[in-house]
CSV table of C-alpha atoms and ligand atoms in Angstrom, one decimal:
chain,number,residue,atom,x,y,z
A,15,MET,CA,113.5,23.2,94.7
A,16,GLN,CA,115.2,25.4,92.0
A,17,ALA,CA,112.9,28.4,91.5
A,18,GLU,CA,113.2,30.7,88.5
A,19,LYS,CA,114.5,34.2,89.3
A,20,ILE,CA,111.9,36.9,88.9
A,21,LYS,CA,114.3,38.9,86.9
A,22,THR,CA,114.5,36.1,84.3
A,23,LEU,CA,110.8,35.6,84.2
A,24,LEU,CA,110.1,39.3,83.6
A,25,ALA,CA,112.3,39.2,80.5
A,26,SER,CA,111.0,35.8,79.4
A,27,THR,CA,108.6,35.0,76.5
A,28,LYS,CA,108.1,31.4,77.4
A,29,PHE,CA,104.4,31.8,77.6
A,30,ASN,CA,102.2,29.0,79.0
A,31,GLN,CA,105.2,27.2,80.4
A,32,VAL,CA,105.0,26.4,84.1
A,33,PHE,CA,107.4,28.0,86.5
A,34,THR,CA,108.0,28.1,90.2
A,35,VAL,CA,109.0,31.3,92.0
A,36,GLN,CA,110.0,32.1,95.5
A,37,GLY,CA,110.0,35.5,97.2
A,38,TRP,CA,108.4,37.9,99.6
A,39,VAL,CA,105.0,39.5,99.3
A,40,LYS,CA,105.1,43.2,98.6
A,41,THR,CA,101.4,43.7,98.3
A,42,PHE,CA,98.3,41.5,98.0
A,43,ARG,CA,95.3,43.2,96.3
A,44,ALA,CA,91.7,42.1,95.9
A,45,ASN,CA,92.4,38.7,97.2
A,46,ARG,CA,93.9,37.9,93.8
A,47,PHE,CA,97.0,39.9,92.9
A,48,ILE,CA,100.2,39.1,94.6
A,49,ALA,CA,103.2,41.4,93.9
A,50,LEU,CA,106.2,39.2,94.6
A,51,ASN,CA,109.8,40.2,94.9
A,52,ASP,CA,112.8,37.9,95.3
A,53,GLY,CA,115.6,40.6,95.3
A,54,SER,CA,116.8,39.7,91.8
A,55,THR,CA,115.3,42.9,90.4
A,56,ILE,CA,113.7,46.1,91.4
A,57,ASN,CA,110.5,45.0,89.7
A,58,ASN,CA,107.9,42.7,91.3
A,59,LEU,CA,106.3,39.8,89.5
A,60,GLN,CA,102.5,40.1,89.4
A,61,CYS,CA,101.1,36.7,90.4
A,62,VAL,CA,97.4,36.2,89.8
A,63,VAL,CA,95.7,33.6,91.9
A,64,ALA,CA,94.1,31.7,89.0
A,65,PHE,CA,91.8,29.3,90.9
A,66,GLU,CA,88.5,30.0,92.6
A,67,ASN,CA,87.9,29.0,96.3
A,68,LEU,CA,91.2,30.1,97.7
A,69,GLU,CA,90.8,28.7,101.2
A,70,GLU,CA,90.1,31.3,103.9
A,71,ALA,CA,92.9,30.0,106.1
A,72,LEU,CA,95.5,30.3,103.3
A,73,LEU,CA,94.2,33.6,102.2
A,74,LYS,CA,94.9,35.1,105.6
A,75,ARG,CA,98.5,34.0,105.4
A,76,ILE,CA,99.2,35.9,102.2
A,77,THR,CA,100.3,39.2,103.8
A,78,THR,CA,102.9,41.8,103.1
A,79,GLY,CA,106.3,40.3,104.2
A,80,ALA,CA,105.3,36.7,104.0
A,81,ALA,CA,107.6,34.3,102.0
A,82,LEU,CA,105.8,32.3,99.4
A,83,GLN,CA,106.5,29.7,96.8
A,84,LEU,CA,104.2,30.0,93.8
A,85,LYS,CA,103.7,27.7,90.8
A,86,GLY,CA,101.9,28.5,87.6
A,87,ALA,CA,102.0,29.4,84.0
A,88,LEU,CA,103.7,32.5,82.6
A,89,VAL,CA,101.3,34.5,80.5
A,90,GLU,CA,101.2,37.8,78.7
A,91,SER,CA,99.8,40.3,81.2
A,92,GLN,CA,96.2,41.3,80.9
A,93,GLY,CA,96.5,44.5,82.8
A,94,GLY,CA,98.8,47.4,82.1
A,95,GLY,CA,102.0,48.1,83.9
A,96,GLN,CA,103.7,44.8,83.3
A,97,GLN,CA,104.5,42.5,80.3
A,98,VAL,CA,104.1,39.2,81.9
A,99,GLU,CA,102.3,37.7,84.9
A,100,LEU,CA,102.1,34.3,86.6
A,101,GLN,CA,98.8,32.5,86.6
A,102,VAL,CA,99.2,30.8,90.0
A,103,ASN,CA,97.6,27.5,90.7
A,104,GLU,CA,99.8,26.3,93.6
A,105,ILE,CA,100.6,28.4,96.7
A,106,GLU,CA,102.9,27.3,99.5
A,107,VAL,CA,103.6,29.6,102.4
A,108,LEU,CA,107.3,29.2,103.2
A,109,GLY,CA,107.4,31.8,106.0
A,110,ASP,CA,104.4,33.5,107.6
A,111,SER,CA,104.6,37.1,108.6
A,112,ASP,CA,102.5,39.0,111.1
A,113,PRO,CA,100.9,41.9,109.2
A,114,GLU,CA,100.2,43.8,112.4
A,115,LYS,CA,103.9,43.7,113.5
A,116,TYR,CA,105.8,43.7,110.2
A,117,PRO,CA,107.5,47.1,110.1
A,118,ILE,CA,107.9,47.4,106.3
A,119,GLN,CA,104.4,48.3,105.2
A,120,PRO,CA,103.6,49.1,101.6
A,121,LYS,CA,104.0,52.9,102.2
A,122,LYS,CA,106.7,55.4,102.4
A,123,HIS,CA,109.0,55.0,105.5
A,124,SER,CA,111.6,57.6,106.5
A,125,LEU,CA,115.2,56.6,106.1
A,126,GLU,CA,115.7,57.3,109.9
A,127,PHE,CA,112.9,54.8,110.7
A,128,LEU,CA,114.4,52.2,108.4
A,129,ARG,CA,117.9,52.6,110.0
A,130,GLU,CA,116.3,51.2,113.2
A,131,LYS,CA,115.1,48.3,111.2
A,132,ALA,CA,118.3,47.7,109.3
A,133,HIS,CA,117.7,43.9,109.3
A,134,LEU,CA,114.6,44.3,107.3
A,135,ARG,CA,115.2,47.5,105.3
A,136,VAL,CA,116.6,45.6,102.3
A,137,ARG,CA,113.1,44.5,101.6
A,138,THR,CA,112.2,48.0,100.5
A,139,THR,CA,112.6,49.1,97.0
A,140,THR,CA,115.1,51.8,97.8
A,141,PHE,CA,117.5,49.7,99.9
A,142,SER,CA,117.4,46.7,97.5
A,143,ALA,CA,118.3,49.1,94.7
A,144,VAL,CA,121.1,50.6,96.7
A,145,MET,CA,122.5,47.2,97.7
A,146,ARG,CA,122.4,45.9,94.1
A,147,VAL,CA,124.3,49.0,92.9
A,148,ARG,CA,126.8,48.5,95.8
A,149,SER,CA,127.4,44.9,94.7
A,150,ALA,CA,127.8,45.9,91.0
A,151,LEU,CA,130.2,48.7,92.0
A,152,SER,CA,132.3,46.3,94.1
A,153,PHE,CA,132.5,43.9,91.1
A,154,ALA,CA,133.4,46.7,88.8
A,155,VAL,CA,136.2,47.8,91.1
A,156,HIS,CA,137.8,44.3,90.9
A,157,GLN,CA,137.2,44.1,87.2
A,158,PHE,CA,138.9,47.4,86.6
A,159,PHE,CA,142.1,46.5,88.5
A,160,GLN,CA,142.2,42.9,87.2
A,161,GLU,CA,142.0,44.1,83.6
A,162,GLU,CA,144.7,46.7,84.3
A,163,GLY,CA,147.0,43.9,85.5
A,164,PHE,CA,146.9,44.7,89.3
A,165,TYR,CA,147.1,42.0,91.9
A,166,TYR,CA,144.5,41.9,94.7
A,167,ILE,CA,146.2,41.6,98.1
A,168,ASN,CA,144.7,41.3,101.5
A,169,THR,CA,146.4,43.4,104.1
A,170,PRO,CA,146.1,42.7,107.8
A,171,ILE,CA,143.1,44.0,109.8
A,172,ILE,CA,144.9,43.8,113.1
A,173,THR,CA,148.0,46.0,113.1
A,174,GLY,CA,150.6,47.5,115.4
A,175,SER,CA,151.1,50.7,113.4
A,176,ASP,CA,149.0,53.8,112.9
A,177,ALA,CA,149.2,54.3,109.2
A,178,GLU,CA,147.6,57.7,109.1
A,179,GLY,CA,149.3,58.9,112.3
A,180,ALA,CA,145.9,60.2,113.4
A,181,GLY,CA,145.6,58.1,116.5
A,182,GLU,CA,141.9,57.4,115.9
A,183,MET,CA,142.2,53.6,116.4
A,184,PHE,CA,140.2,50.9,118.0
A,185,ARG,CA,142.3,48.8,120.4
A,186,VAL,CA,142.5,45.1,120.0
A,187,THR,CA,143.3,43.2,123.2
A,188,THR,CA,142.5,40.1,125.2
A,189,LEU,CA,143.5,41.6,128.5
A,190,ASP,CA,140.8,41.9,131.1
A,191,PRO,CA,139.9,45.6,131.3
A,192,LYS,CA,139.2,45.3,135.0
A,193,THR,CA,142.4,43.7,136.1
A,194,PRO,CA,145.0,44.0,133.4
A,195,PRO,CA,148.6,42.9,134.3
A,196,LEU,CA,150.6,46.1,135.1
A,197,ASP,CA,154.1,47.0,134.2
A,198,GLU,CA,156.5,48.7,136.6
A,199,ALA,CA,155.1,52.1,135.9
A,200,GLY,CA,151.6,50.9,136.7
A,201,ASN,CA,150.3,50.9,133.1
A,202,PRO,CA,148.7,47.9,131.4
A,203,ASP,CA,151.4,45.5,130.4
A,204,TYR,CA,150.8,44.8,126.7
A,205,LYS,CA,153.8,42.5,126.7
A,206,LYS,CA,151.4,40.1,128.4
A,207,ASP,CA,148.7,40.7,125.8
A,208,PHE,CA,147.8,38.3,123.0
A,209,PHE,CA,150.3,39.7,120.5
A,210,GLY,CA,152.8,40.7,123.1
A,211,LYS,CA,152.3,44.4,122.1
A,212,GLU,CA,149.7,47.0,121.6
A,213,THR,CA,147.5,46.3,118.5
A,214,ASN,CA,144.6,48.0,116.8
A,215,LEU,CA,142.2,47.6,114.0
A,216,THR,CA,143.7,49.0,110.9
A,217,VAL,CA,142.9,52.6,109.6
A,218,SER,CA,144.5,51.8,106.2
A,219,GLY,CA,146.2,49.0,104.4
A,220,GLN,CA,148.5,51.3,102.6
A,221,LEU,CA,151.8,50.7,104.4
A,222,GLU,CA,151.5,46.9,103.8
A,223,ALA,CA,150.3,47.5,100.2
A,224,GLU,CA,153.5,49.5,99.6
A,225,ALA,CA,155.6,46.5,100.6
A,226,TYR,CA,153.7,44.4,98.0
A,227,ALA,CA,153.8,47.0,95.3
A,228,LEU,CA,157.6,47.0,95.6
A,229,GLY,CA,157.7,43.5,94.4
A,230,LEU,CA,154.5,42.8,92.5
A,231,GLY,CA,154.5,46.2,90.8
A,232,GLU,CA,150.8,47.2,90.8
A,233,VAL,CA,148.5,45.9,93.6
A,234,TYR,CA,145.3,46.9,95.3
A,235,THR,CA,143.5,46.2,98.5
A,236,PHE,CA,139.7,46.3,99.1
A,237,GLY,CA,138.9,45.8,102.7
A,238,PRO,CA,137.4,46.9,105.9
A,239,THR,CA,138.9,50.0,107.6
A,240,PHE,CA,138.2,51.3,111.1
A,241,ARG,CA,138.4,54.8,112.5
A,242,ALA,CA,137.4,55.7,116.0
A,243,GLU,CA,136.9,59.4,115.0
A,244,ASN,CA,133.9,60.8,116.8
A,245,SER,CA,132.3,62.4,113.7
A,246,ASN,CA,128.6,62.2,113.5
A,247,THR,CA,128.3,63.3,109.9
A,248,THR,CA,126.6,62.1,106.8
A,249,ARG,CA,130.0,61.0,105.4
A,250,HIS,CA,131.7,59.2,108.2
A,251,LEU,CA,131.5,55.6,109.4
A,252,ALA,CA,133.6,53.9,112.1
A,253,GLU,CA,133.8,50.9,109.9
A,254,PHE,CA,134.0,51.4,106.2
A,255,TRP,CA,135.5,49.8,103.1
A,256,MET,CA,138.5,51.3,101.3
A,257,ILE,CA,140.0,50.5,98.0
A,258,GLU,CA,143.8,51.2,98.0
A,259,PRO,CA,145.8,50.7,94.8
A,260,GLU,CA,149.6,51.1,95.2
A,261,MET,CA,151.9,51.3,92.2
A,262,ALA,CA,155.7,51.1,91.9
A,263,PHE,CA,157.3,53.5,89.4
A,264,TYR,CA,154.2,55.9,89.4
A,265,ASP,CA,154.7,59.6,90.2
A,266,LEU,CA,151.9,61.9,91.4
A,267,SER,CA,150.5,62.6,87.9
A,268,ASP,CA,150.4,58.9,87.0
A,269,ASN,CA,148.5,58.4,90.2
A,270,MET,CA,146.0,61.1,89.4
A,271,ASN,CA,145.5,59.7,85.9
A,272,LEU,CA,144.9,56.2,87.3
A,273,ALA,CA,142.4,57.5,89.9
A,274,GLU,CA,140.4,59.4,87.3
A,275,LYS,CA,140.3,56.5,84.9
A,276,PHE,CA,139.4,54.2,87.7
A,277,ILE,CA,136.4,56.2,88.9
A,278,THR,CA,135.0,56.9,85.4
A,279,THR,CA,135.4,53.3,84.3
A,280,VAL,CA,133.6,52.0,87.3
A,281,LEU,CA,130.8,54.5,87.0
A,282,LYS,CA,130.4,53.7,83.2
A,283,ASN,CA,130.2,50.0,84.0
A,284,VAL,CA,127.5,50.4,86.7
A,285,LEU,CA,125.5,52.8,84.6
A,286,GLU,CA,125.2,50.0,82.0
A,287,ARG,CA,124.7,47.2,84.5
A,288,CYS,CA,122.2,48.8,86.9
A,289,GLU,CA,120.0,50.8,84.6
A,290,GLU,CA,116.7,50.0,86.3
A,291,ASP,CA,118.0,50.5,89.8
A,292,LEU,CA,119.6,53.8,88.9
A,293,GLN,CA,116.5,55.0,87.1
A,294,PHE,CA,114.5,54.4,90.2
A,295,LEU,CA,117.1,56.1,92.4
A,296,ASP,CA,117.2,59.0,90.0
A,297,GLN,CA,113.4,59.5,90.4
A,298,ARG,CA,113.6,59.0,94.1
A,299,LEU,CA,116.2,61.8,94.3
A,300,ALA,CA,114.1,64.1,92.1
A,301,LYS,CA,111.1,63.6,94.4
A,302,GLU,CA,113.2,64.3,97.4
A,303,ASP,CA,114.5,67.4,95.7
A,304,GLN,CA,111.0,68.7,95.1
A,305,SER,CA,110.5,69.0,98.9
A,306,LYS,CA,113.6,71.2,99.3
A,307,PRO,CA,113.7,75.0,99.0
A,308,GLN,CA,114.5,76.1,95.5
A,309,ASN,CA,118.1,77.2,96.2
A,310,GLU,CA,119.0,73.8,97.8
A,311,ARG,CA,117.8,71.7,94.9
A,312,SER,CA,120.4,70.0,92.7
A,313,THR,CA,120.8,71.3,89.2
A,314,MET,CA,121.3,67.8,87.8
A,315,GLY,CA,119.5,64.5,88.1
A,316,LEU,CA,121.4,61.5,89.5
A,317,ILE,CA,122.1,59.8,86.1
A,318,GLU,CA,122.9,63.2,84.5
A,319,LYS,CA,125.4,63.8,87.3
A,320,ILE,CA,127.1,60.4,86.8
A,321,LYS,CA,127.3,61.0,83.1
A,322,PHE,CA,128.7,64.4,83.7
A,323,VAL,CA,131.5,62.9,85.8
A,324,ILE,CA,132.2,60.3,83.2
A,325,ASN,CA,132.3,62.7,80.3
A,326,ASN,CA,134.2,65.6,81.8
A,327,ASP,CA,137.9,65.8,82.9
A,328,PHE,CA,138.5,66.4,86.6
A,329,LYS,CA,139.9,69.8,87.2
A,330,ARG,CA,143.4,69.7,88.6
A,331,ILE,CA,144.7,72.5,90.8
A,332,SER,CA,147.3,72.9,93.5
A,333,TYR,CA,146.5,73.6,97.1
A,334,THR,CA,148.0,77.1,96.6
A,335,GLU,CA,145.8,77.9,93.7
A,336,ALA,CA,142.8,76.6,95.6
A,337,PHE,CA,143.8,78.7,98.6
A,338,ASP,CA,143.9,81.8,96.5
A,339,ILE,CA,140.5,81.1,95.0
A,340,LEU,CA,139.0,80.5,98.4
A,341,ARG,CA,140.6,83.5,100.1
A,342,ASN,CA,139.2,85.8,97.4
A,343,SER,CA,135.8,84.1,97.3
A,344,GLN,CA,132.6,85.8,98.1
A,345,PRO,CA,131.7,83.6,101.1
A,346,ASN,CA,135.2,84.2,102.6
A,347,ARG,CA,135.1,87.9,102.1
A,348,LYS,CA,131.6,88.1,103.5
A,349,LYS,CA,132.7,85.8,106.4
A,350,LYS,CA,130.2,83.2,105.5
A,351,PHE,CA,132.7,80.3,106.0
A,352,LYS,CA,132.7,78.8,109.5
A,353,PHE,CA,136.5,78.4,109.1
A,354,PRO,CA,137.9,81.5,107.4
A,355,VAL,CA,140.6,81.0,104.8
A,356,ASN,CA,143.3,83.7,105.5
A,357,GLU,CA,146.6,82.0,106.0
A,358,TRP,CA,148.3,79.7,103.6
A,359,GLY,CA,148.7,76.3,105.3
A,360,VAL,CA,145.2,76.0,106.8
A,361,ASP,CA,143.5,72.6,106.4
A,362,LEU,CA,140.6,72.8,104.0
A,363,GLN,CA,137.2,72.0,105.6
A,364,SER,CA,134.2,70.4,103.9
A,365,GLU,CA,132.6,73.8,103.3
A,366,HIS,CA,135.7,74.9,101.3
A,367,GLU,CA,135.8,71.7,99.3
A,368,ARG,CA,132.2,72.0,98.5
A,369,PHE,CA,132.6,75.6,97.4
A,370,LEU,CA,135.4,74.6,95.0
A,371,VAL,CA,133.5,71.7,93.5
A,372,GLU,CA,129.9,72.8,93.6
A,373,LYS,CA,130.1,76.6,93.2
A,374,HIS,CA,133.4,77.5,91.6
A,375,PHE,CA,134.4,74.7,89.2
A,376,LYS,CA,131.2,72.7,89.1
A,377,CYS,CA,133.0,69.5,88.4
A,378,PRO,CA,135.2,67.0,90.3
A,379,VAL,CA,138.4,68.6,91.4
A,380,ILE,CA,141.8,67.0,92.1
A,381,LEU,CA,143.7,69.1,94.6
A,382,PHE,CA,147.4,68.4,94.9
A,383,ASP,CA,150.7,69.6,96.5
A,384,TYR,CA,149.2,70.2,100.0
A,385,PRO,CA,151.2,71.9,102.8
A,386,ALA,CA,153.3,69.2,104.5
A,387,ASN,CA,152.1,69.9,108.0
A,388,ILE,CA,148.4,69.0,107.3
A,389,LYS,CA,149.3,65.7,105.7
A,390,ALA,CA,150.6,62.2,106.7
A,391,PHE,CA,154.3,61.5,107.3
A,392,TYR,CA,154.7,59.2,104.2
A,393,MET,CA,154.0,61.7,101.5
A,394,ARG,CA,156.9,62.8,99.2
A,395,ARG,CA,158.3,66.2,100.0
A,396,ASN,CA,158.5,68.7,97.2
A,397,GLU,CA,161.5,70.8,96.4
A,398,ASP,CA,159.9,73.8,98.0
A,399,GLU,CA,160.2,71.9,101.3
A,400,LYS,CA,156.8,73.2,102.3
A,401,THR,CA,154.5,71.1,100.3
A,402,VAL,CA,154.1,67.3,99.7
A,403,ARG,CA,152.9,65.4,96.7
A,404,ALA,CA,149.5,64.7,98.0
A,405,MET,CA,146.3,64.6,96.1
A,406,ASP,CA,142.6,64.6,97.2
A,407,ILE,CA,139.7,64.1,94.8
A,408,LEU,CA,136.7,66.1,95.7
A,409,PHE,CA,133.2,65.2,94.4
A,410,PRO,CA,130.0,67.2,94.2
A,411,GLY,CA,127.7,66.5,97.2
A,412,ILE,CA,130.3,64.2,98.8
A,413,GLY,CA,133.5,66.3,99.3
A,414,GLU,CA,136.6,64.2,99.6
A,415,ILE,CA,136.2,60.8,97.9
A,416,VAL,CA,139.9,59.9,97.4
A,417,GLY,CA,143.0,60.7,99.3
A,418,GLY,CA,146.4,59.7,98.0
A,419,SER,CA,150.0,60.7,97.3
A,420,GLN,CA,153.3,59.9,95.9
A,421,ARG,CA,155.2,58.2,98.7
A,422,GLU,CA,158.5,59.4,100.2
A,423,GLU,CA,161.0,56.9,98.8
A,424,ARG,CA,164.2,58.6,100.1
A,425,LEU,CA,165.3,57.0,103.4
A,426,ASP,CA,166.9,60.1,104.9
A,427,VAL,CA,164.0,62.4,104.1
A,428,LEU,CA,161.5,59.9,105.5
A,429,GLU,CA,163.5,59.3,108.7
A,430,GLN,CA,163.7,63.0,109.3
A,431,ARG,CA,159.9,63.4,108.7
A,432,ILE,CA,159.1,60.6,111.2
A,433,LYS,CA,161.3,62.3,113.8
A,434,GLU,CA,159.7,65.7,113.2
A,435,MET,CA,156.3,64.2,113.7
A,436,ASN,CA,157.2,62.2,116.8
A,437,ILE,CA,156.2,58.9,115.3
A,438,ASP,CA,157.6,55.7,116.7
A,439,ALA,CA,160.2,54.8,114.2
A,440,GLU,CA,160.8,51.4,115.8
A,441,GLU,CA,157.3,50.2,114.9
A,442,LEU,CA,158.1,51.2,111.2
A,443,TRP,CA,161.4,49.4,110.9
A,444,TRP,CA,160.1,47.2,108.1
A,445,TYR,CA,158.6,50.2,106.3
A,446,LEU,CA,162.0,51.9,106.4
A,447,ASP,CA,163.6,48.8,105.1
A,448,LEU,CA,161.6,49.2,101.9
A,449,ARG,CA,163.7,52.4,101.4
A,450,ARG,CA,166.9,50.5,102.1
A,451,PHE,CA,166.5,47.8,99.6
A,452,GLY,CA,165.6,48.7,96.0
A,453,SER,CA,163.5,51.8,96.9
A,454,VAL,CA,161.8,53.4,93.9
A,455,PRO,CA,159.3,56.2,93.3
A,456,HIS,CA,155.8,54.9,94.0
A,457,SER,CA,152.3,56.2,94.6
A,458,GLY,CA,148.8,55.2,95.6
A,459,PHE,CA,145.5,56.3,96.8
A,460,GLY,CA,142.5,55.3,98.9
A,461,LEU,CA,138.9,55.6,97.8
A,462,GLY,CA,136.2,55.4,100.4
A,463,PHE,CA,133.9,52.8,98.9
A,464,GLU,CA,130.8,54.0,100.7
A,465,ARG,CA,131.3,57.5,99.5
A,466,LEU,CA,131.4,56.1,95.9
A,467,VAL,CA,128.2,54.3,96.6
A,468,GLN,CA,126.7,57.5,98.0
A,469,PHE,CA,127.6,59.4,94.9
A,470,THR,CA,126.3,56.7,92.6
A,471,THR,CA,123.0,56.1,94.4
A,472,GLY,CA,122.3,59.7,95.4
A,473,MET,CA,121.8,58.6,99.0
A,474,ASN,CA,122.5,61.6,101.3
A,475,ASN,CA,123.5,59.7,104.4
A,476,ILE,CA,126.4,57.2,104.4
A,477,ARG,CA,124.5,55.1,106.9
A,478,ASP,CA,122.1,54.2,104.1
A,479,VAL,CA,124.7,52.7,101.7
A,480,ILE,CA,126.2,50.0,103.9
A,481,PRO,CA,124.1,47.1,105.2
A,482,PHE,CA,124.8,47.6,108.9
A,483,PRO,CA,126.4,50.9,109.7
A,484,ARG,CA,128.8,51.4,112.6
A,485,THR,CA,128.8,54.9,114.0
A,486,PRO,CA,129.4,56.5,117.4
A,487,GLN,CA,127.0,55.0,119.9
A,488,ASN,CA,125.6,52.5,117.4
A,489,ALA,CA,126.7,49.0,116.7
A,490,SER,CA,123.3,47.2,116.7
A,491,PHE,CA,122.8,44.2,114.5
B,15,LIG,O1,142.3,60.3,103.1
B,15,LIG,P1,142.4,59.0,103.8
B,15,LIG,O2,142.5,59.0,105.3
B,15,LIG,O3,143.7,58.3,103.2
B,15,LIG,C1,144.3,57.1,103.6
B,15,LIG,O4,143.9,56.4,104.5
B,15,LIG,C2,145.5,56.7,102.8
B,15,LIG,N1,146.2,55.7,103.5
B,15,LIG,C3,145.0,56.2,101.4
B,15,LIG,C4,146.1,55.8,100.5
B,15,LIG,O5,146.8,56.6,100.1
B,15,LIG,N2,146.3,54.5,100.3
B,15,LIG,O6,141.2,58.0,103.4
B,15,LIG,C5,141.0,57.7,102.1
B,15,LIG,C6,139.5,57.8,101.8
B,15,LIG,C7,138.9,59.2,102.0
B,15,LIG,O7,139.1,60.0,100.9
B,15,LIG,C8,137.4,58.9,102.2
B,15,LIG,O8,136.8,58.7,100.9
B,15,LIG,C9,137.4,57.6,102.9
B,15,LIG,O9,138.7,57.0,102.7
B,15,LIG,N3,137.2,57.8,104.3
B,15,LIG,C10,136.1,57.5,105.0
B,15,LIG,N4,134.9,57.0,104.5
B,15,LIG,C11,133.9,56.8,105.4
B,15,LIG,N5,134.1,57.0,106.8
B,15,LIG,C12,135.2,57.5,107.3
B,15,LIG,N6,135.4,57.7,108.6
B,15,LIG,C13,136.3,57.7,106.4
B,15,LIG,N7,137.6,58.2,106.5
B,15,LIG,C14,138.1,58.2,105.3
B,16,LIG,MG1,142.1,62.2,103.4
């Protein structure tokens, strides 16, 4: 049975024509008014039971959460609040629900409570809005790169290399953990493992993307990424989605230009396509803000903030400039930072990033030319020999949303760096080959998709912008 989408009906003027709809009951009032939602829009369709003598047995089955198929004529709404309604004269219960046990009641639930019910939370207005925006963002990402002439490539999920050199990887093995075969030294013998070597879930598709950029020119990946870092924060997931463009013949400033254009284009696109959902999320955030102390409230609404990012250039400053600003800042002098900023070369913490973005510049910031010793091995060394051509994009309320760099294309410099950092060069033989055969300057970056969804939807916790979050001690569903 092909039912009409509620979104289509709500915009329709085909009055007195008969339609069938299918969806879930949000509320049922006065034994007469069913608010039905099918996920196609944030708005419910008001369905009015148009016949008398609704059987008692059927009446009882129309409860919040039940799935119904309704048939009736579309009419101009009598009541306020909606343009159209359905005058129902046929009701079929497709799936009963137990009103006593159904956890999603028509009232406000805390986000924490809903995380425990992640399999049902998409039936709430908030989560359905977030997931529609997520889907639109995802499409906009592909649209942007496809229109720019980039090729979408799929990099492996199982890898033997640690792209970020951070060692925070999930092991992939088929060896029996209780009785693994042992080598001569008594360690598990991974030669006998499925791949004949140690393998992990990827932390980034970058290295493989580089190989493809050096042949296809401009490529991007958009795939799942895994990090076993034990960070229980509102911005970290153990499994997240990353978008990684990689471009031959780009230097760092080309890279920054692309990243800025990419983010603003995608936001513009979604602002147009998800107007109703974003308006709802904007109001949701405003309400949430009301319950906060005055000094913690945001100065801009959600849509206002998105427009601000679209319409204003990102501020570009070097690490060294940022370091000076931070060192002389009031919170640093008054020892308000948990991590004081006194010595050039310190890694910037989230509190520092947020100070720069939210207090000092009050706009997105691109920080570049970081000290080499706090960044990954593959970043191109600057002439000063102390800094590398890295760039991070910092966003209000989010902190780091993008990390990228110009890559080291010089074989000798790269080899030296790998040695200095005690990285297994053997594993990277193919990556070094790229510097042996037709090496050219190239650049790329990675954008954490969930952080972009967080920014766009105003959801404070990253666990609330991915359908089934994976975090330390949590892999339910
Ligand atoms: O800065 P990162 O670690 O950079 C890379 O992985 C590079 N290989 C990217 C590249 O140049 N191709 O990660 C990139 C972005 C971060 O800026 C952040 O937005 C996101 O990925 N990210 C996470 N998002 C959610 N949970 C986590 N645990 C994340 N770790 C990084
Ligand atoms: Mg980073």
